[in-house]
Amino acid sequence: GPPDRHVAGGAFSADAGLIAAGAGDAIVVWSIETARPVARMRLPEPQLYVRLAFAADGKTLVSDCREDPLIRVWDVKTGKQVR
């Protein structure tokens, strides 16, 4: 993996209940209320830059990464890629 685990990008949900951050080859979503992770998404390779955005309902997350040619859509509840 990469020598450092700097945060490569982040986003808040519209209701400010969740925060997502990308680091290395993972995106992690935390509950702001409990400070616990609620989902972990695995990217195909480590990323230097990750743009993240929640859907308005907070149920899906979109990732656009520098080293990944795909824009990915994730289910926040399961952590699975849906598109």
PDB file of C-alpha atoms in Angstrom:
ATOM      1  CA  GLY A   1       0.000   0.000   0.000  1.00  0.00           C
ATOM      2  CA  PRO A   2       0.941   3.647  -0.022  1.00  0.00           C
ATOM      3  CA  PRO A   3       3.578   4.817   2.472  1.00  0.00           C
ATOM      4  CA  ASP A   4       1.156   7.255   4.076  1.00  0.00           C
ATOM      5  CA  ARG A   5      -2.556   7.133   4.791  1.00  0.00           C
ATOM      6  CA  HIS A   6      -3.444  10.769   4.230  1.00  0.00           C
ATOM      7  CA  VAL A   7      -7.100  11.563   3.699  1.00  0.00           C
ATOM      8  CA  ALA A   8      -7.557  12.048  -0.034  1.00  0.00           C
ATOM      9  CA  GLY A   9     -11.055  13.571   0.090  1.00  0.00           C
ATOM     10  CA  GLY A  10     -14.210  13.805   2.171  1.00  0.00           C
ATOM     11  CA  ALA A  11     -17.907  14.730   2.242  1.00  0.00           C
ATOM     12  CA  PHE A  12     -20.773  15.305   4.693  1.00  0.00           C
ATOM     13  CA  SER A  13     -24.306  14.011   4.144  1.00  0.00           C
ATOM     14  CA  ALA A  14     -27.017  16.666   3.664  1.00  0.00           C
ATOM     15  CA  ASP A  15     -28.411  16.056   7.162  1.00  0.00           C
ATOM     16  CA  ALA A  16     -24.858  16.244   8.611  1.00  0.00           C
ATOM     17  CA  GLY A  17     -25.327  12.805  10.185  1.00  0.00           C
ATOM     18  CA  LEU A  18     -22.606  11.058   8.170  1.00  0.00           C
ATOM     19  CA  ILE A  19     -19.112  11.862   7.015  1.00  0.00           C
ATOM     20  CA  ALA A  20     -17.215   9.958   4.319  1.00  0.00           C
ATOM     21  CA  ALA A  21     -13.476  10.053   3.726  1.00  0.00           C
ATOM     22  CA  GLY A  22     -11.177   8.332   1.282  1.00  0.00           C
ATOM     23  CA  ALA A  23      -7.650   7.158   2.148  1.00  0.00           C
ATOM     24  CA  GLY A  24      -5.497   4.742   0.208  1.00  0.00           C
ATOM     25  CA  ASP A  25      -7.754   2.142  -1.412  1.00  0.00           C
ATOM     26  CA  ALA A  26     -10.705   2.600   0.966  1.00  0.00           C
ATOM     27  CA  ILE A  27     -13.630   4.923   1.554  1.00  0.00           C
ATOM     28  CA  VAL A  28     -15.051   4.872   5.072  1.00  0.00           C
ATOM     29  CA  VAL A  29     -18.387   6.355   6.178  1.00  0.00           C
ATOM     30  CA  TRP A  30     -18.813   7.285   9.842  1.00  0.00           C
ATOM     31  CA  SER A  31     -21.814   8.264  11.926  1.00  0.00           C
ATOM     32  CA  ILE A  32     -21.089  11.706  13.360  1.00  0.00           C
ATOM     33  CA  GLU A  33     -23.314  10.987  16.362  1.00  0.00           C
ATOM     34  CA  THR A  34     -21.553   7.774  17.433  1.00  0.00           C
ATOM     35  CA  ALA A  35     -18.145   8.411  15.803  1.00  0.00           C
ATOM     36  CA  ARG A  36     -18.269   4.801  14.563  1.00  0.00           C
ATOM     37  CA  PRO A  37     -17.813   3.519  11.013  1.00  0.00           C
ATOM     38  CA  VAL A  38     -21.056   2.457   9.328  1.00  0.00           C
ATOM     39  CA  ALA A  39     -19.646   1.337   5.951  1.00  0.00           C
ATOM     40  CA  ARG A  40     -16.341   0.633   4.233  1.00  0.00           C
ATOM     41  CA  MET A  41     -15.941   0.651   0.465  1.00  0.00           C
ATOM     42  CA  ARG A  42     -12.915  -0.902  -1.235  1.00  0.00           C
ATOM     43  CA  LEU A  43     -11.437   0.786  -4.312  1.00  0.00           C
ATOM     44  CA  PRO A  44      -9.450  -1.212  -6.896  1.00  0.00           C
ATOM     45  CA  GLU A  45      -6.177   0.558  -6.043  1.00  0.00           C
ATOM     46  CA  PRO A  46      -4.835   3.317  -3.763  1.00  0.00           C
ATOM     47  CA  GLN A  47      -5.921   6.814  -4.769  1.00  0.00           C
ATOM     48  CA  LEU A  48      -4.096  10.107  -4.397  1.00  0.00           C
ATOM     49  CA  TYR A  49      -7.273  12.156  -4.773  1.00  0.00           C
ATOM     50  CA  VAL A  50     -10.896  11.190  -4.128  1.00  0.00           C
ATOM     51  CA  ARG A  51     -13.966  13.350  -4.727  1.00  0.00           C
ATOM     52  CA  LEU A  52     -16.991  12.189  -2.745  1.00  0.00           C
ATOM     53  CA  ALA A  53     -20.619  13.313  -2.710  1.00  0.00           C
ATOM     54  CA  PHE A  54     -23.662  11.970  -0.889  1.00  0.00           C
ATOM     55  CA  ALA A  55     -27.063  11.784  -2.590  1.00  0.00           C
ATOM     56  CA  ALA A  56     -29.621  14.122  -0.997  1.00  0.00           C
ATOM     57  CA  ASP A  57     -31.194  11.233   0.947  1.00  0.00           C
ATOM     58  CA  GLY A  58     -27.811  10.126   2.368  1.00  0.00           C
ATOM     59  CA  LYS A  59     -28.351   6.529   1.191  1.00  0.00           C
ATOM     60  CA  THR A  60     -25.877   6.559  -1.682  1.00  0.00           C
ATOM     61  CA  LEU A  61     -22.374   7.922  -2.098  1.00  0.00           C
ATOM     62  CA  VAL A  62     -20.621   8.778  -5.363  1.00  0.00           C
ATOM     63  CA  SER A  63     -16.844   8.507  -5.753  1.00  0.00           C
ATOM     64  CA  ASP A  64     -14.714  10.029  -8.498  1.00  0.00           C
ATOM     65  CA  CYS A  65     -11.043   9.141  -8.042  1.00  0.00           C
ATOM     66  CA  ARG A  66      -7.939  10.317  -9.867  1.00  0.00           C
ATOM     67  CA  GLU A  67      -6.472   6.863 -10.554  1.00  0.00           C
ATOM     68  CA  ASP A  68      -9.845   5.171 -11.153  1.00  0.00           C
ATOM     69  CA  PRO A  69     -11.422   5.659 -14.615  1.00  0.00           C
ATOM     70  CA  LEU A  70     -14.921   4.905 -13.270  1.00  0.00           C
ATOM     71  CA  ILE A  71     -17.329   7.075 -11.326  1.00  0.00           C
ATOM     72  CA  ARG A  72     -18.705   4.663  -8.738  1.00  0.00           C
ATOM     73  CA  VAL A  73     -22.044   4.735  -6.899  1.00  0.00           C
ATOM     74  CA  TRP A  74     -22.141   3.034  -3.487  1.00  0.00           C
ATOM     75  CA  ASP A  75     -24.926   1.895  -1.168  1.00  0.00           C
ATOM     76  CA  VAL A  76     -24.053   3.502   2.181  1.00  0.00           C
ATOM     77  CA  LYS A  77     -25.924   0.868   4.219  1.00  0.00           C
ATOM     78  CA  THR A  78     -24.139  -2.158   2.692  1.00  0.00           C
ATOM     79  CA  GLY A  79     -20.896  -0.604   1.424  1.00  0.00           C
ATOM     80  CA  LYS A  80     -21.478  -2.336  -1.922  1.00  0.00           C
ATOM     81  CA  GLN A  81     -21.019  -0.729  -5.316  1.00  0.00           C
ATOM     82  CA  VAL A  82     -24.376  -0.368  -7.055  1.00  0.00           C
ATOM     83  CA  ARG A  83     -23.246   1.277 -10.313  1.00  0.00           C
TER      84      ARG A  83
END
